[in-house]
Amino acid sequence: GRMGFFPKAVEVVSPSEARFAFNEGGEMIIDPEGDLSDTLSRIEVLRGDREVRFGSKEFMQDLDYIDMRYGNRIVYKKKGEAEEITGE
């Protein structure tokens, strides 16, 4: 994909939760009823964040999940680490 990472599976858990599993590891949780263009723009901001480096091979391999359902806040968790929140 043009984002630099590739979903291998999509599971719609409920009307407000869809999960994308990535080939590189981890998964992204979004609200399928939410504004997809807003979600995509927030992903682009994350990709540009040098600290987070979302989409990089290293980040994706360490990723447990990233949750995009909270507006400008993005919650993510790396394997074996505590949850982190950006955009507050």
JSON list of C-alpha atoms in Angstrom, two decimals:
[
{"chain": "A", "resi": 1, "resn": "GLY", "atom": "CA", "xyz": [0.00, 0.00, 0.00]},
{"chain": "A", "resi": 2, "resn": "ARG", "atom": "CA", "xyz": [1.03, 3.60, -0.45]},
{"chain": "A", "resi": 3, "resn": "MET", "atom": "CA", "xyz": [1.18, 3.94, 3.33]},
{"chain": "A", "resi": 4, "resn": "GLY", "atom": "CA", "xyz": [4.23, 1.67, 3.49]},
{"chain": "A", "resi": 5, "resn": "PHE", "atom": "CA", "xyz": [2.57, -1.17, 5.39]},
{"chain": "A", "resi": 6, "resn": "PHE", "atom": "CA", "xyz": [0.20, -3.87, 4.23]},
{"chain": "A", "resi": 7, "resn": "PRO", "atom": "CA", "xyz": [-2.97, -5.13, 5.91]},
{"chain": "A", "resi": 8, "resn": "LYS", "atom": "CA", "xyz": [-3.26, -8.91, 5.60]},
{"chain": "A", "resi": 9, "resn": "ALA", "atom": "CA", "xyz": [-6.72, -9.24, 7.16]},
{"chain": "A", "resi": 10, "resn": "VAL", "atom": "CA", "xyz": [-9.65, -7.05, 8.14]},
{"chain": "A", "resi": 11, "resn": "GLU", "atom": "CA", "xyz": [-12.15, -8.05, 10.81]},
{"chain": "A", "resi": 12, "resn": "VAL", "atom": "CA", "xyz": [-15.27, -5.99, 11.50]},
{"chain": "A", "resi": 13, "resn": "VAL", "atom": "CA", "xyz": [-15.88, -6.66, 15.19]},
{"chain": "A", "resi": 14, "resn": "SER", "atom": "CA", "xyz": [-18.87, -4.32, 15.60]},
{"chain": "A", "resi": 15, "resn": "PRO", "atom": "CA", "xyz": [-20.38, -1.27, 13.84]},
{"chain": "A", "resi": 16, "resn": "SER", "atom": "CA", "xyz": [-17.87, 0.91, 15.72]},
{"chain": "A", "resi": 17, "resn": "GLU", "atom": "CA", "xyz": [-14.79, -1.36, 15.54]},
{"chain": "A", "resi": 18, "resn": "ALA", "atom": "CA", "xyz": [-12.81, -2.78, 12.64]},
{"chain": "A", "resi": 19, "resn": "ARG", "atom": "CA", "xyz": [-9.37, -4.35, 13.05]},
{"chain": "A", "resi": 20, "resn": "PHE", "atom": "CA", "xyz": [-6.68, -4.45, 10.38]},
{"chain": "A", "resi": 21, "resn": "ALA", "atom": "CA", "xyz": [-3.92, -7.02, 10.93]},
{"chain": "A", "resi": 22, "resn": "PHE", "atom": "CA", "xyz": [-0.62, -6.19, 9.23]},
{"chain": "A", "resi": 23, "resn": "ASN", "atom": "CA", "xyz": [1.85, -8.51, 7.51]},
{"chain": "A", "resi": 24, "resn": "GLU", "atom": "CA", "xyz": [4.63, -6.76, 9.42]},
{"chain": "A", "resi": 25, "resn": "GLY", "atom": "CA", "xyz": [2.93, -7.38, 12.78]},
{"chain": "A", "resi": 26, "resn": "GLY", "atom": "CA", "xyz": [0.38, -5.74, 15.03]},
{"chain": "A", "resi": 27, "resn": "GLU", "atom": "CA", "xyz": [-3.02, -4.39, 14.18]},
{"chain": "A", "resi": 28, "resn": "MET", "atom": "CA", "xyz": [-4.87, -1.10, 13.76]},
{"chain": "A", "resi": 29, "resn": "ILE", "atom": "CA", "xyz": [-8.30, -0.51, 15.26]},
{"chain": "A", "resi": 30, "resn": "ILE", "atom": "CA", "xyz": [-10.57, 2.07, 13.61]},
{"chain": "A", "resi": 31, "resn": "ASP", "atom": "CA", "xyz": [-14.20, 3.14, 13.77]},
{"chain": "A", "resi": 32, "resn": "PRO", "atom": "CA", "xyz": [-15.60, 2.15, 10.35]},
{"chain": "A", "resi": 33, "resn": "GLU", "atom": "CA", "xyz": [-18.39, 4.69, 10.80]},
{"chain": "A", "resi": 34, "resn": "GLY", "atom": "CA", "xyz": [-15.86, 7.46, 11.50]},
{"chain": "A", "resi": 35, "resn": "ASP", "atom": "CA", "xyz": [-14.30, 9.88, 9.03]},
{"chain": "A", "resi": 36, "resn": "LEU", "atom": "CA", "xyz": [-11.85, 7.75, 7.04]},
{"chain": "A", "resi": 37, "resn": "SER", "atom": "CA", "xyz": [-10.07, 10.74, 5.50]},
{"chain": "A", "resi": 38, "resn": "ASP", "atom": "CA", "xyz": [-9.47, 12.08, 9.03]},
{"chain": "A", "resi": 39, "resn": "THR", "atom": "CA", "xyz": [-8.07, 8.70, 10.09]},
{"chain": "A", "resi": 40, "resn": "LEU", "atom": "CA", "xyz": [-5.77, 8.64, 7.04]},
{"chain": "A", "resi": 41, "resn": "SER", "atom": "CA", "xyz": [-4.52, 12.16, 7.74]},
{"chain": "A", "resi": 42, "resn": "ARG", "atom": "CA", "xyz": [-3.76, 11.21, 11.35]},
{"chain": "A", "resi": 43, "resn": "ILE", "atom": "CA", "xyz": [-1.81, 8.18, 10.08]},
{"chain": "A", "resi": 44, "resn": "GLU", "atom": "CA", "xyz": [0.24, 10.52, 7.87]},
{"chain": "A", "resi": 45, "resn": "VAL", "atom": "CA", "xyz": [1.00, 12.72, 10.89]},
{"chain": "A", "resi": 46, "resn": "LEU", "atom": "CA", "xyz": [2.14, 9.64, 12.82]},
{"chain": "A", "resi": 47, "resn": "ARG", "atom": "CA", "xyz": [4.35, 8.56, 9.93]},
{"chain": "A", "resi": 48, "resn": "GLY", "atom": "CA", "xyz": [6.04, 11.95, 10.06]},
{"chain": "A", "resi": 49, "resn": "ASP", "atom": "CA", "xyz": [6.62, 11.74, 13.82]},
{"chain": "A", "resi": 50, "resn": "ARG", "atom": "CA", "xyz": [10.30, 10.87, 14.21]},
{"chain": "A", "resi": 51, "resn": "GLU", "atom": "CA", "xyz": [9.75, 9.50, 17.70]},
{"chain": "A", "resi": 52, "resn": "VAL", "atom": "CA", "xyz": [6.92, 7.13, 16.77]},
{"chain": "A", "resi": 53, "resn": "ARG", "atom": "CA", "xyz": [8.05, 6.19, 13.23]},
{"chain": "A", "resi": 54, "resn": "PHE", "atom": "CA", "xyz": [4.75, 4.49, 12.45]},
{"chain": "A", "resi": 55, "resn": "GLY", "atom": "CA", "xyz": [5.01, 2.38, 9.31]},
{"chain": "A", "resi": 56, "resn": "SER", "atom": "CA", "xyz": [8.73, 1.73, 9.73]},
{"chain": "A", "resi": 57, "resn": "LYS", "atom": "CA", "xyz": [9.70, -1.94, 9.74]},
{"chain": "A", "resi": 58, "resn": "GLU", "atom": "CA", "xyz": [11.01, -1.70, 13.31]},
{"chain": "A", "resi": 59, "resn": "PHE", "atom": "CA", "xyz": [7.85, -0.04, 14.65]},
{"chain": "A", "resi": 60, "resn": "MET", "atom": "CA", "xyz": [5.51, -2.44, 12.87]},
{"chain": "A", "resi": 61, "resn": "GLN", "atom": "CA", "xyz": [7.37, -5.53, 14.11]},
{"chain": "A", "resi": 62, "resn": "ASP", "atom": "CA", "xyz": [7.17, -4.25, 17.70]},
{"chain": "A", "resi": 63, "resn": "LEU", "atom": "CA", "xyz": [3.54, -3.12, 17.43]},
{"chain": "A", "resi": 64, "resn": "ASP", "atom": "CA", "xyz": [0.85, -4.86, 19.45]},
{"chain": "A", "resi": 65, "resn": "TYR", "atom": "CA", "xyz": [-1.95, -2.49, 18.35]},
{"chain": "A", "resi": 66, "resn": "ILE", "atom": "CA", "xyz": [-2.72, 1.09, 17.43]},
{"chain": "A", "resi": 67, "resn": "ASP", "atom": "CA", "xyz": [-6.22, 2.41, 18.19]},
{"chain": "A", "resi": 68, "resn": "MET", "atom": "CA", "xyz": [-7.49, 5.28, 16.02]},
{"chain": "A", "resi": 69, "resn": "ARG", "atom": "CA", "xyz": [-11.00, 5.52, 17.53]},
{"chain": "A", "resi": 70, "resn": "TYR", "atom": "CA", "xyz": [-10.43, 8.47, 19.87]},
{"chain": "A", "resi": 71, "resn": "GLY", "atom": "CA", "xyz": [-10.46, 11.57, 17.68]},
{"chain": "A", "resi": 72, "resn": "ASN", "atom": "CA", "xyz": [-7.11, 13.37, 17.75]},
{"chain": "A", "resi": 73, "resn": "ARG", "atom": "CA", "xyz": [-5.75, 11.01, 20.38]},
{"chain": "A", "resi": 74, "resn": "ILE", "atom": "CA", "xyz": [-4.03, 7.90, 19.09]},
{"chain": "A", "resi": 75, "resn": "VAL", "atom": "CA", "xyz": [-3.47, 5.05, 21.50]},
{"chain": "A", "resi": 76, "resn": "TYR", "atom": "CA", "xyz": [-0.80, 2.51, 20.68]},
{"chain": "A", "resi": 77, "resn": "LYS", "atom": "CA", "xyz": [0.96, -0.32, 22.44]},
{"chain": "A", "resi": 78, "resn": "LYS", "atom": "CA", "xyz": [4.21, -2.02, 21.59]},
{"chain": "A", "resi": 79, "resn": "LYS", "atom": "CA", "xyz": [4.74, -5.64, 22.62]},
{"chain": "A", "resi": 80, "resn": "GLY", "atom": "CA", "xyz": [5.84, -5.84, 26.26]},
{"chain": "A", "resi": 81, "resn": "GLU", "atom": "CA", "xyz": [5.38, -2.10, 26.88]},
{"chain": "A", "resi": 82, "resn": "ALA", "atom": "CA", "xyz": [2.70, 0.14, 28.38]},
{"chain": "A", "resi": 83, "resn": "GLU", "atom": "CA", "xyz": [0.10, 1.90, 26.26]},
{"chain": "A", "resi": 84, "resn": "GLU", "atom": "CA", "xyz": [1.13, 5.27, 24.87]},
{"chain": "A", "resi": 85, "resn": "ILE", "atom": "CA", "xyz": [-1.14, 8.12, 23.78]},
{"chain": "A", "resi": 86, "resn": "THR", "atom": "CA", "xyz": [-0.28, 10.82, 21.23]},
{"chain": "A", "resi": 87, "resn": "GLY", "atom": "CA", "xyz": [-2.11, 13.97, 20.25]},
{"chain": "A", "resi": 88, "resn": "GLU", "atom": "CA", "xyz": [-3.28, 15.07, 23.70]}
]
